[in-house]
mmCIF file of N, CA and C in Angstrom:
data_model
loop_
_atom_site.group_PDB
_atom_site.id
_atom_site.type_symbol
_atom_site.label_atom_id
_atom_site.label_comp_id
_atom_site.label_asym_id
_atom_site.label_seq_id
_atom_site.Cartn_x
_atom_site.Cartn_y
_atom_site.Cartn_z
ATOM 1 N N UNK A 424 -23.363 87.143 9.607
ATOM 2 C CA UNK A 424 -22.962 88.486 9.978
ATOM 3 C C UNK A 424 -22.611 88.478 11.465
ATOM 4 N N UNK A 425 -21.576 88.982 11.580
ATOM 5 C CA UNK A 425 -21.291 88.979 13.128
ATOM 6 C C UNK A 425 -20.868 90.780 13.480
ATOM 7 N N UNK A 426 -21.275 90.370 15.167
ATOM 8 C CA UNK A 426 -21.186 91.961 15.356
ATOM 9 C C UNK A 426 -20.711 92.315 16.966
ATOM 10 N N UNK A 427 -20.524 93.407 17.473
ATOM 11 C CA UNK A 427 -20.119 93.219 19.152
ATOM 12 C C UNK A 427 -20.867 94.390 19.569
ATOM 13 N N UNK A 428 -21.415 94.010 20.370
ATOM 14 C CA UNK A 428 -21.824 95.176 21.276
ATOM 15 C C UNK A 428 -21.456 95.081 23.027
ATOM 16 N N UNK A 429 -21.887 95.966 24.158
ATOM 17 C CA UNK A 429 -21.205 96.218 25.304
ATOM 18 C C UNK A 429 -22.349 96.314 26.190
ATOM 19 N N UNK A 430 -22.457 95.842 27.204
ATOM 20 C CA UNK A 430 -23.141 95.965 28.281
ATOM 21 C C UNK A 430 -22.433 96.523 29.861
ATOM 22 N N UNK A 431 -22.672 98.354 30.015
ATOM 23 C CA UNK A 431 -21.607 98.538 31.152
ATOM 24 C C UNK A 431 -22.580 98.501 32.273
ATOM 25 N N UNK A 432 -21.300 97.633 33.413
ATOM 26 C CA UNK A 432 -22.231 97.874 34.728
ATOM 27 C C UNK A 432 -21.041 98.400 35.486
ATOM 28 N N UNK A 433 -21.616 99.255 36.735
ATOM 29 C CA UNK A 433 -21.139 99.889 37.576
ATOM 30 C C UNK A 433 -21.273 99.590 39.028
ATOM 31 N N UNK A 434 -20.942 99.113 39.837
ATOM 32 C CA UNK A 434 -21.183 99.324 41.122
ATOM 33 C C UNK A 434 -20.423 99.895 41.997
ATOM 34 N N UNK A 435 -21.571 100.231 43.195
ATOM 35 C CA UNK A 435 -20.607 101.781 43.833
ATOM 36 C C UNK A 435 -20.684 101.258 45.019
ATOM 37 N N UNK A 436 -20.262 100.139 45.620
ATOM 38 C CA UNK A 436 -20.013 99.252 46.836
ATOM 39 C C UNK A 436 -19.283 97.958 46.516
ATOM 40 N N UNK A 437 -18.623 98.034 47.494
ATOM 41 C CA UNK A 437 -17.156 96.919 47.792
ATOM 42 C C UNK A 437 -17.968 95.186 47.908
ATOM 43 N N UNK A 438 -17.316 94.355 47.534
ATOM 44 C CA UNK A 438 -17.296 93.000 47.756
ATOM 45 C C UNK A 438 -18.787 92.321 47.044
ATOM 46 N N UNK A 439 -18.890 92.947 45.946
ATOM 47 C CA UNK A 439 -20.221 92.900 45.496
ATOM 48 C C UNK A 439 -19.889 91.764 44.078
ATOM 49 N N UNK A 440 -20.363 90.098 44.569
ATOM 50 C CA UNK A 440 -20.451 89.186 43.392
ATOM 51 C C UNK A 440 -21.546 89.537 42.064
ATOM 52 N N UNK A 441 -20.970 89.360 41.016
ATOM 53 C CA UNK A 441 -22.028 89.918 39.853
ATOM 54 C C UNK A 441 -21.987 88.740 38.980
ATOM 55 N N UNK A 442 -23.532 88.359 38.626
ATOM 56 C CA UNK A 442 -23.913 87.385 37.711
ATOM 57 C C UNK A 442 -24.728 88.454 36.804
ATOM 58 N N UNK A 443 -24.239 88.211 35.266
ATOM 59 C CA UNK A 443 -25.264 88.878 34.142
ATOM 60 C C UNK A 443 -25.815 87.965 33.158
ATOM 61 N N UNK A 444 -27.194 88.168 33.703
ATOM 62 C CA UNK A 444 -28.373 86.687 32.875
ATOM 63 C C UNK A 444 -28.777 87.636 31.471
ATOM 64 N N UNK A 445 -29.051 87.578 30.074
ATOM 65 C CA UNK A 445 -29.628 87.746 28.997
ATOM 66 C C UNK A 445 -30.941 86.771 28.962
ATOM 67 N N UNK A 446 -31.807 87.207 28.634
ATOM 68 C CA UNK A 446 -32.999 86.540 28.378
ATOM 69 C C UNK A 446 -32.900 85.804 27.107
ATOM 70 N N UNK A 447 -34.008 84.933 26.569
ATOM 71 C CA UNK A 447 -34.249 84.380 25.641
ATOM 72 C C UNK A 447 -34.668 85.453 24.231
ATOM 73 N N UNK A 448 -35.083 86.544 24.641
ATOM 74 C CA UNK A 448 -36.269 86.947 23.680
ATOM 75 C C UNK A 448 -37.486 86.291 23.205
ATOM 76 N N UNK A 449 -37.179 86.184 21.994
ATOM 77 C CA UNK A 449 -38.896 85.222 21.229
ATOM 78 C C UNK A 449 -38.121 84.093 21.670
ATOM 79 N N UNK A 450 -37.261 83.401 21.553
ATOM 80 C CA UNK A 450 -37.235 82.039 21.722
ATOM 81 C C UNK A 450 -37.493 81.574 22.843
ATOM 82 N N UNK A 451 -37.248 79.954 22.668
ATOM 83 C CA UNK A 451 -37.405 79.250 23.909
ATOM 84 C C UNK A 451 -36.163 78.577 23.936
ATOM 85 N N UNK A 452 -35.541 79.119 25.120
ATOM 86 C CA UNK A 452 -34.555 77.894 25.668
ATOM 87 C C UNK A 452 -32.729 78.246 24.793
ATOM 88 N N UNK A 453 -33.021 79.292 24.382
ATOM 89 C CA UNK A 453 -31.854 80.590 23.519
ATOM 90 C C UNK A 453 -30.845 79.871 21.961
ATOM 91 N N UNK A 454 -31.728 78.747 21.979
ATOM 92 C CA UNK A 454 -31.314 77.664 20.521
ATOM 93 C C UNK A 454 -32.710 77.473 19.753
ATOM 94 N N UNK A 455 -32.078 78.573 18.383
ATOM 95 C CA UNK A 455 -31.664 80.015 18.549
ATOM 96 C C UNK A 455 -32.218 81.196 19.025
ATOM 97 N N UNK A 456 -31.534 82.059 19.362
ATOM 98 C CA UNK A 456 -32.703 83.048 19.202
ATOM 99 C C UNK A 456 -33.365 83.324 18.186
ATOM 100 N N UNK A 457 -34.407 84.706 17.750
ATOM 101 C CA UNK A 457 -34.948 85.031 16.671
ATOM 102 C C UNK A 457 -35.391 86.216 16.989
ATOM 103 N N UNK A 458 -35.169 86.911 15.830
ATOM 104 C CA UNK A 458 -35.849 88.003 15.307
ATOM 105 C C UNK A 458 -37.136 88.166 14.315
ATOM 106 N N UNK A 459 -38.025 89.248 14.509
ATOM 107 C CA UNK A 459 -39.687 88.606 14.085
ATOM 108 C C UNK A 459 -39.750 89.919 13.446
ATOM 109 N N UNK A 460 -40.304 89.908 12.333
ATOM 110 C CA UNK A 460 -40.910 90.741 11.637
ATOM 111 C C UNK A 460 -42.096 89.936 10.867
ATOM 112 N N UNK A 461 -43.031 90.629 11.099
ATOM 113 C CA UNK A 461 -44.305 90.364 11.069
ATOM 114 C C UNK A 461 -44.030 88.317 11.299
ATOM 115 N N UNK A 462 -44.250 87.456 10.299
ATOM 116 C CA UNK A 462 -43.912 85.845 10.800
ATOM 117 C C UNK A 462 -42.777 85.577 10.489
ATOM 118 N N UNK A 463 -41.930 85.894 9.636
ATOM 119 C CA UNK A 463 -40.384 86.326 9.227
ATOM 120 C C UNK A 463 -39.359 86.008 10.329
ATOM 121 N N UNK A 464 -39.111 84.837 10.346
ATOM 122 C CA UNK A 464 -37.835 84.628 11.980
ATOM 123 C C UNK A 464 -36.441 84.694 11.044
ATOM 124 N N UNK A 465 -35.522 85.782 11.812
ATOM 125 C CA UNK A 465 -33.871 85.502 11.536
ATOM 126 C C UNK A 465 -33.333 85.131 12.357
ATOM 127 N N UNK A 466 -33.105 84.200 12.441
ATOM 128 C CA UNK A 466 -32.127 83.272 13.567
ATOM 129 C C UNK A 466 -30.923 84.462 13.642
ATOM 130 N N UNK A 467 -30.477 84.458 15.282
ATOM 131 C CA UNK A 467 -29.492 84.493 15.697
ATOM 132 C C UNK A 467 -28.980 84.185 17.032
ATOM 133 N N UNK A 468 -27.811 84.766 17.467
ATOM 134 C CA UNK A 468 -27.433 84.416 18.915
ATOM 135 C C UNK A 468 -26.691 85.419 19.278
ATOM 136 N N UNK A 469 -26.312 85.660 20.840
ATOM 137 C CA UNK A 469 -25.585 86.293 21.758
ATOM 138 C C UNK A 469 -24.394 85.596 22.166
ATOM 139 N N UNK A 470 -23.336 85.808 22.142
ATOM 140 C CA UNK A 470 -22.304 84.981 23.315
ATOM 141 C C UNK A 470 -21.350 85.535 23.799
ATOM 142 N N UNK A 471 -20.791 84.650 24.599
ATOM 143 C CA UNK A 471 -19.866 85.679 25.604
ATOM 144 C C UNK A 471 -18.473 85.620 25.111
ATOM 145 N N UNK A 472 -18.708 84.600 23.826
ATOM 146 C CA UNK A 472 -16.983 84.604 23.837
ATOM 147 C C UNK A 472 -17.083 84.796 22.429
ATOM 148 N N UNK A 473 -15.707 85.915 21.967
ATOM 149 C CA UNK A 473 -15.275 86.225 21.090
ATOM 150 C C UNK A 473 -15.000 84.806 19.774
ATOM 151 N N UNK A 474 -15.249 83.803 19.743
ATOM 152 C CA UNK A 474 -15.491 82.563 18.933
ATOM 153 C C UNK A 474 -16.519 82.519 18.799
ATOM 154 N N UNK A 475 -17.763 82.838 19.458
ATOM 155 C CA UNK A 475 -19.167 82.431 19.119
ATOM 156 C C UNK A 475 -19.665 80.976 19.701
ATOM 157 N N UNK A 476 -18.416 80.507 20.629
ATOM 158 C CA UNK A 476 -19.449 79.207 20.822
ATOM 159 C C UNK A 476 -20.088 79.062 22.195
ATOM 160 N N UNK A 477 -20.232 79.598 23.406
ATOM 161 C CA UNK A 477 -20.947 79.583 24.585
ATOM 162 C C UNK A 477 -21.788 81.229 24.399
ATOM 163 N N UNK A 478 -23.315 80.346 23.963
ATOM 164 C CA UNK A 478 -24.555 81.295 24.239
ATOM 165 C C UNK A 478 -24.354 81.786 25.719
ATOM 166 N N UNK A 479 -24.740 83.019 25.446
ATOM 167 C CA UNK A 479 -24.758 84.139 26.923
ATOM 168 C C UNK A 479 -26.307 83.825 26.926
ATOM 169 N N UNK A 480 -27.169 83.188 27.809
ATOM 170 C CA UNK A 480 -28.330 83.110 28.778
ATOM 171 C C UNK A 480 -28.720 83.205 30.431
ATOM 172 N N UNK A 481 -29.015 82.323 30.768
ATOM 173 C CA UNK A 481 -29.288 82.545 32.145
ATOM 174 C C UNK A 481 -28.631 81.200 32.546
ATOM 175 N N UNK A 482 -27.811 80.373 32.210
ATOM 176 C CA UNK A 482 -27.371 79.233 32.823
ATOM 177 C C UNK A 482 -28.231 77.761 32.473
ATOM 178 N N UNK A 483 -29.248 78.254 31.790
ATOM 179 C CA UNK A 483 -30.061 77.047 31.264
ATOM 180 C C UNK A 483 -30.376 76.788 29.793
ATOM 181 N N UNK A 484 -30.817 75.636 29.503
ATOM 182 C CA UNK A 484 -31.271 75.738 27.571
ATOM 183 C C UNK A 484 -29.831 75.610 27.279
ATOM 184 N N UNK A 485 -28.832 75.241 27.617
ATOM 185 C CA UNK A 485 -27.779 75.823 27.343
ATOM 186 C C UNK A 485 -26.703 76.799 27.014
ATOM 187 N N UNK A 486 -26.922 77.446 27.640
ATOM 188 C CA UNK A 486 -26.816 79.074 27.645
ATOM 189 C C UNK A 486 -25.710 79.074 28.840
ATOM 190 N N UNK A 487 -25.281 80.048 28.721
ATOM 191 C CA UNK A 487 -24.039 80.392 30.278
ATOM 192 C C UNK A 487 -24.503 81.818 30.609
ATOM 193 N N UNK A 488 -24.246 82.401 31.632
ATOM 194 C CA UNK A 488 -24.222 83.571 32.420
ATOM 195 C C UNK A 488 -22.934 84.137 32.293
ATOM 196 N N UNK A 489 -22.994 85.668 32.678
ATOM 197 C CA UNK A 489 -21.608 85.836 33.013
ATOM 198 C C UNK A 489 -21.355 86.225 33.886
ATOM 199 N N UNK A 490 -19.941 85.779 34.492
ATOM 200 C CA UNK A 490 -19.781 85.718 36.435
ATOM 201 C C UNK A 490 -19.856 84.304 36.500
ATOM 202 N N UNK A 491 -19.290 84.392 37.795
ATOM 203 C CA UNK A 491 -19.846 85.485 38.973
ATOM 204 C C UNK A 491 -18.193 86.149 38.939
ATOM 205 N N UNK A 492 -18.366 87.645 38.618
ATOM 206 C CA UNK A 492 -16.994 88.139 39.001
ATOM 207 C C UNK A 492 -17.030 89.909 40.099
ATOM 208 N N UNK A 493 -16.343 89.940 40.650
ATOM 209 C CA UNK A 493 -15.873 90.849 41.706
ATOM 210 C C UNK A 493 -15.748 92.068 41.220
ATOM 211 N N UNK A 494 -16.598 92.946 40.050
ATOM 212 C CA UNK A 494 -16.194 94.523 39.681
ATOM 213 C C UNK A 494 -15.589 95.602 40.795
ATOM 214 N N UNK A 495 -14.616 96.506 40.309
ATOM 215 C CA UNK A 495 -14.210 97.071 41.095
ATOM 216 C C UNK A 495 -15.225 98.297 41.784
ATOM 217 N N UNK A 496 -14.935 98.893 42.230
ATOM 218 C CA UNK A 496 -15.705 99.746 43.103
ATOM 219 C C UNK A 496 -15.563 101.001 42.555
ATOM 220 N N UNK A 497 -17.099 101.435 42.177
ATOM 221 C CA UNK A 497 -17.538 102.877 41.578
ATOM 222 C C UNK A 497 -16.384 103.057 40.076
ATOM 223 N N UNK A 498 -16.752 102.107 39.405
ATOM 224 C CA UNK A 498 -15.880 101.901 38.187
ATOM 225 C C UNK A 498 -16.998 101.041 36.804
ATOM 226 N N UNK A 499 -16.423 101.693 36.278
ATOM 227 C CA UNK A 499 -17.712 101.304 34.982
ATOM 228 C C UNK A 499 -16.231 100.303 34.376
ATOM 229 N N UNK A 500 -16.875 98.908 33.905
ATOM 230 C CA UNK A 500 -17.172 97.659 33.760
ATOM 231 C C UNK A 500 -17.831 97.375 32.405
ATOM 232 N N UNK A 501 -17.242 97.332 31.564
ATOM 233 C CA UNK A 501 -18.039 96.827 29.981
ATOM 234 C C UNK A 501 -17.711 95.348 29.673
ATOM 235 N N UNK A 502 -18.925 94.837 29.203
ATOM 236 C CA UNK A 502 -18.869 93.782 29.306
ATOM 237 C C UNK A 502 -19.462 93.086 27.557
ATOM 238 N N UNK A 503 -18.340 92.830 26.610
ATOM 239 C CA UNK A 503 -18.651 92.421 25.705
ATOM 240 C C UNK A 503 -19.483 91.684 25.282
ATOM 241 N N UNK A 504 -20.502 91.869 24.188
ATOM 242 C CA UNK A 504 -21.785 90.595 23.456
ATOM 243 C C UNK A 504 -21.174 90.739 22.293
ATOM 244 N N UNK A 505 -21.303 89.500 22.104
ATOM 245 C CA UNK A 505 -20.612 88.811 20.925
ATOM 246 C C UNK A 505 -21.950 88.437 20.126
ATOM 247 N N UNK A 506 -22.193 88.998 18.498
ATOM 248 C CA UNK A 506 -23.815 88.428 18.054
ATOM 249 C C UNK A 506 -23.193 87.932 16.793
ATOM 250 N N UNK A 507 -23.881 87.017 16.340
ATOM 251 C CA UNK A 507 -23.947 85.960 15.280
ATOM 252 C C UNK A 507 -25.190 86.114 14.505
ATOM 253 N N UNK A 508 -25.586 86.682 13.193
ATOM 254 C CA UNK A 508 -26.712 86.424 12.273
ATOM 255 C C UNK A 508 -26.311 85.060 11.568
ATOM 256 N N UNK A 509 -27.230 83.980 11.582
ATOM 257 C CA UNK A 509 -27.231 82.551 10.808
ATOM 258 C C UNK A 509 -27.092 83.062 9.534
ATOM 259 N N UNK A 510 -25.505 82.267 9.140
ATOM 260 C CA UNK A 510 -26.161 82.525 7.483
ATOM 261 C C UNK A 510 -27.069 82.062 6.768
ATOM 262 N N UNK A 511 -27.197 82.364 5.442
ATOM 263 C CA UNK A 511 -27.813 81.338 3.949
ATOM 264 C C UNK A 511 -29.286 81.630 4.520
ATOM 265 N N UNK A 512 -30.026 82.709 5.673
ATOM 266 C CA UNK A 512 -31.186 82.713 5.703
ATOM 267 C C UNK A 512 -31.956 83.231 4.785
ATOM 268 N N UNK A 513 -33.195 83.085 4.003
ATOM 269 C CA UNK A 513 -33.877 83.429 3.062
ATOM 270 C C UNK A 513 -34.958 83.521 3.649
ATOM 271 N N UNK A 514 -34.973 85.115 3.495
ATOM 272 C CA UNK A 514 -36.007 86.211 4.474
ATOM 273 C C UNK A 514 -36.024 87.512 3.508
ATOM 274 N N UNK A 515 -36.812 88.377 3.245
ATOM 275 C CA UNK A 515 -36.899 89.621 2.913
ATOM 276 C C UNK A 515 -36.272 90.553 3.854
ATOM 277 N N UNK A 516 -36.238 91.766 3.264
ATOM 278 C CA UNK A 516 -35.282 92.924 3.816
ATOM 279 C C UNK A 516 -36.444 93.316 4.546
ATOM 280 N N UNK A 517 -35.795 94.500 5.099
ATOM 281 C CA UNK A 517 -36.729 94.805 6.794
ATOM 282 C C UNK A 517 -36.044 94.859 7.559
ATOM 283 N N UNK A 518 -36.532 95.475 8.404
ATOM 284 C CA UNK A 518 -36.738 95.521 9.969
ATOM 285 C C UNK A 518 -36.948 94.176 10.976
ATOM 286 N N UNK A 519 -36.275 93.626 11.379
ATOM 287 C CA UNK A 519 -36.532 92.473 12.195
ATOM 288 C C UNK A 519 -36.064 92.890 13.814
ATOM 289 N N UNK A 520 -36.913 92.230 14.828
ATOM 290 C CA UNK A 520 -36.864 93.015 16.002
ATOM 291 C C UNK A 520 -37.002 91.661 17.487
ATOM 292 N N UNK A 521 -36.158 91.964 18.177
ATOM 293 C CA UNK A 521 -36.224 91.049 19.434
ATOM 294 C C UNK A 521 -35.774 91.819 20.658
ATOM 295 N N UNK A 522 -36.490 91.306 21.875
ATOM 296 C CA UNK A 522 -36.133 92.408 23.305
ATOM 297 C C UNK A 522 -35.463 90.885 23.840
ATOM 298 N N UNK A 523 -34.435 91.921 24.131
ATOM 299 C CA UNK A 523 -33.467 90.545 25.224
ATOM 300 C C UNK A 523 -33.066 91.535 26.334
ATOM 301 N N UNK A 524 -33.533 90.960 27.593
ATOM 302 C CA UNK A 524 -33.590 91.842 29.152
ATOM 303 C C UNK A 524 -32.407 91.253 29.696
ATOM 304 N N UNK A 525 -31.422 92.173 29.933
ATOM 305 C CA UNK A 525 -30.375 92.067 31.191
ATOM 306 C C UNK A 525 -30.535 91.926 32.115
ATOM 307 N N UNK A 526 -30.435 90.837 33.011
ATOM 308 C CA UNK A 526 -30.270 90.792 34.155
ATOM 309 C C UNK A 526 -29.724 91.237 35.192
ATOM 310 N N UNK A 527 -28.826 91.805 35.693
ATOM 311 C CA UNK A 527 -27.613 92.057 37.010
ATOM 312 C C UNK A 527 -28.185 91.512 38.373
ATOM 313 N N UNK A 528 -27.485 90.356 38.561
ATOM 314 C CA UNK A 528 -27.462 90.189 39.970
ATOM 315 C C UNK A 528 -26.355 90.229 40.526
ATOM 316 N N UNK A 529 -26.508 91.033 41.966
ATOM 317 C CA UNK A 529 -25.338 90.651 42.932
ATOM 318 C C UNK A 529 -25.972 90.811 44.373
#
């Protein structure tokens, strides 16, 4: 199952470099991530590119960041996630749940 969602950032000052880190969630090291319901893991992933093949992380585990790029000034900035559910997983229906923290640095 694949899906897109948006992450907008804004900044309201000039000459400002922007790196955006995604966390791991439950995993370690963002291969793969997972989603947990009660011991129940559904593999999936984040990425930055519309193909699915460079994980959006923090630059490590193999993962990429995104940036460093120059947003314009006092202008909202969306920034596409690209998600991937693994197929052929054999899991019960439910609710499955993972926190993945945005980063923004500049």
């Amino acid at each position: 199952v694949d899906t897109i969602g948006t992450i907008r950032i804004r900044c309201n000052s000039f000459a400002k470099t922007v790196i955006v880190d995604l966390g791991d969630g439950n995993a370690s090291n963002f291969t793969p991530r997972y989603m947990l319901k009660v011991a129940e893991h559904l593999t999936y992933n984040l990425f930055l590119d519309a193909a699915r093949t460079t994980i959006w992380g923090n630059n490590t585990g193999g993962s990429s960041h995104y940036g460093p790029v120059d947003p314009p000034n006092n202008t909202n900035v969306d920034l596409p996630i690209y998600g991937r559910i693994t197929a052929l997983q054999d899991v019960s229906a439910g609710a499955y749940t993972d926190l993945v923290v945005a980063t923004v640095n500049f």
